[in-house]
Amino acid sequence: MSQARRKLLDAAARLFAERGYVRVGINEIIASADVAKATFYQHFPSKEQLCAEWLGEEAERVEAWRRALLDDPRTVRERLEACFSELLDRLEREDFRGCVFATTAAMTDAGGRLRRRVAEQRRNTRDFWRALAAQHESSSKPAKHLGDAWMLLVSGAETEARSTRSTWPVKKAKRAALVLGGWD
Amino acid sequence: MSQARRKLLDAAARLFAERGYVRVGINEIIASADVAKATFYQHFPSKEQLCAEWLGEEAERVEAWRRALLDDPRTVRERLEACFSELLDRLEREDFRGCVFATTAAMTDAGGRLRRRVAEQRRNTRDFWRALAAQHESSSKPAKHLGDAWMLLVSGAETEARSTRSTWPVKKAKRAALVLGGWD
Amino acid sequence: MSQARRKLLDAAARLFAERGYVRVGINEIIASADVAKATFYQHFPSKEQLCAEWLGEEAERVEAWRRALLDDPRTVRERLEACFSELLDRLEREDFRGCVFATTAAMTDAGGRLRRRVAEQRRNTRDFWRALAAQHESSSKPAKHLGDAWMLLVSGAETEARSTRSTWPVKKAKRAALVLGGWD
Amino acid sequence: MSQARRKLLDAAARLFAERGYVRVGINEIIASADVAKATFYQHFPSKEQLCAEWLGEEAERVEAWRRALLDDPRTVRERLEACFSELLDRLEREDFRGCVFATTAAMTDAGGRLRRRVAEQRRNTRDFWRALAAQHESSSKPAKHLGDAWMLLVSGAETEARSTRSTWPVKKAKRAALVLGGWD
DNA sequence: TATGAATGAGTGTTCATTCAT
DNA sequence: CATGAATGAACACTCATTCAT
């Protein structure tokens, strides 16, 4: 990958994560990446497409992490707790903005390309949580219900943690997730 | 309240709800309200302040609805289910954009006035859910944990329903909420 | 009419006539008119619309001149010669660019608004030449053929005079027009 | 001639004829010719020079056609009519844009290289029409006047046919040309 | 109280051209 | 001979806000 393209994606990743798609302009991105404006448009047909590619890279990172977790030999409970630990870690970072997919969806057109990209990632996210729940064999309820509930708790925790800049949502989501998993 | 001010708030309510704070310009608002631009600035010092007042009105509407629900003689379970029904109703409206407080928080500066307004509403929301849970006397666990979990499930359901334009999150959140309440 | 609007139309008239629609940018127009860019867009929805209004004013000026000529008591021959004199006068001006309608048509999309505006003016032009020919009673041929021929000669003269910056086309067009009128 | 050069000239010929010099960018040209941008600048010092070479090729094609017509054994009248037939044929093509020399002159600087190229071709055009008229021996008037008139009628017909996308100008120009030739 | 007119600073995007390889 | 990468300047257009009346 060309150097300019990499710099642009890195700058976009940082700025989009910090302030969101609509609040970051091309000018700021290219200044941050230290490339000319025309260079940007040689690598990306539009700001929207840059965002889509950033979301794609984010999705791939997350998927890799999840694949590893699904193959992890630890118990389901330990791995569930690892998810909340990871979320807490992200939450403590200066630039925490919540789930980039959810926030990007919040500020883009319902029918647009970015929303389709988000919807795809959310489907993958649902698959992940259901797969994790399916490994929880002692569960008396169907794994898909448990997985969906875990996903919603995490999603809610991210949203509320972002909106109020506090950590209670993560801690309480973890507690509820454990209860639903039968570990209370 | 002056007529122009009322028209502006109504137009803002519709447009902000439909497309979000950052995606609506004041030109569109004043055109929709059919007032002159200078009239707008006589009633509101800035677009941000208009948004803050809109959020205030929304918060008051929600609070009134919640106060009524807390005084409602129905069982906690029935009222919990009413919350999800109301959410499903909103979800089915054409212009559903998720929780206006969460989405507004997603597109505004972390330290700004609007974020403080959102944080305040989220605190009230947490109070509501804890109050409802507190009325669920047979609960063996502390009401605050149950209320927080309910809130997170609803918040996650709104976010996921918005991101993917589907209704499963609401249905699954309801199911999990009932389980946590001991009604499974 | 507001002052800024008038200044913009005047600046556009001069610049568009000098260098043509596509070769003049908004920046140059507003600098020449000494108004802010946003002021421009408060008065005209687009550069294209500004051009359309300029063409409209030009068409009106021409039509007024023509109406006067059709009511002029001089002989048809004298008035025909007046047309060529007027053309020669324009030709000698520093910024002669040929017929603004023909040149604008040359640089705009075939199906666009500006082309429709041009086509309308060309229809009016044809009407004028036929009306003038119709007043030439001694003509043995139908006036519409004579009028059309005059129009084509003038149009060709304008085009060739512009392309080569010389005056022969006007002089020769006049000679041919007189021959066709039976005055040779 | 190198292959890239040929492809570039062919692409330019098609695009410039369709939409005009100023409305076609070199990006589009190189994409259409399927060559790299730097390759373009190895063969042509500038877009302007590419246009100049295209005009040169066009002029040569036209000149060849005219030379053949001047050597054609048919009568002057038949060959005059052939000119209008050829114009009608071009007019019926989808991408008719009028005389490429006239339209290019309309959108370029008065003193530039392209305008000089156009002026040269117009001089050749004038020579052609005078030569054709000179072969019309029975003409009582000087051939140069008749030839110039024919040229202006054709030029006007091209301009008006382009501006309004209709065929009447060609038919009426032909009629007038015949009258001037003494064939009415 | 209400307004039409005006604005400086920004938006995302495209231009013809050059450079290092 | 050919190219992928890069560019400064310009493009048409929009933003939230202010001013004179």
Coordinates of N, CA and C (backbone and C1' of nucleotides) in Angstrom, one line a residue, chain C residues 26-27 37-38 41 47, chain F residues 10-15:
Chain C
I26 N -16.8 31.4 -10.4 CA -17.5 32.2 -9.4 C -16.6 33.1 -8.6
N27 N -15.4 32.7 -8.3 CA -14.5 33.5 -7.5 C -14.2 34.8 -8.3
K37 N -18.8 35.5 -1.2 CA -19.3 34.3 -2.0 C -20.7 34.0 -1.5
A38 N -20.9 34.0 -0.2 CA -22.3 33.6 0.3 C -23.3 34.6 -0.2
Y41 N -24.6 33.4 -3.5 CA -25.6 32.3 -3.4 C -26.9 32.6 -2.7
K47 N -24.2 29.0 -10.4 CA -23.6 29.7 -11.5 C -24.4 29.6 -12.7
Chain F
dA10 P -5.0 30.1 -8.3 O5' -6.5 29.5 -8.6 C5' -6.7 28.9 -9.9 C4' -7.8 27.9 -9.8 C3' -9.2 28.5 -9.4 O3' -9.9 28.8 -10.5 C1' -8.8 26.3 -8.5
dC11 P -11.4 29.4 -10.3 O5' -12.3 28.1 -10.1 C5' -12.4 27.1 -11.1 C4' -13.3 25.9 -10.6 C3' -14.6 26.4 -10.0 O3' -15.5 26.6 -11.0 C1' -13.6 24.7 -8.7
dA12 P -16.6 27.8 -10.9 O5' -17.8 27.0 -10.1 C5' -18.3 25.8 -10.7 C4' -19.1 25.1 -9.6 C3' -20.3 25.9 -9.1 O3' -21.3 25.0 -8.9 C1' -18.8 25.3 -7.3
dC13 P -22.8 25.6 -8.4 O5' -22.8 25.4 -6.8 C5' -22.4 24.1 -6.3 C4' -22.2 24.3 -4.8 C3' -23.3 25.0 -4.0 O3' -24.0 24.1 -3.2 C1' -21.1 25.5 -3.2
dT14 P -25.2 24.6 -2.2 O5' -24.5 24.6 -0.8 C5' -23.8 23.5 -0.3 C4' -23.4 23.8 1.2 C3' -24.6 24.3 2.0 O3' -24.6 23.6 3.3 C1' -22.7 25.7 2.2
dC15 P -25.7 23.8 4.4 O5' -24.8 24.6 5.5 C5' -23.7 23.9 6.0 C4' -22.9 24.8 7.0 C3' -23.8 25.6 7.9 O3' -24.0 24.8 9.1 C1' -22.0 26.9 7.0

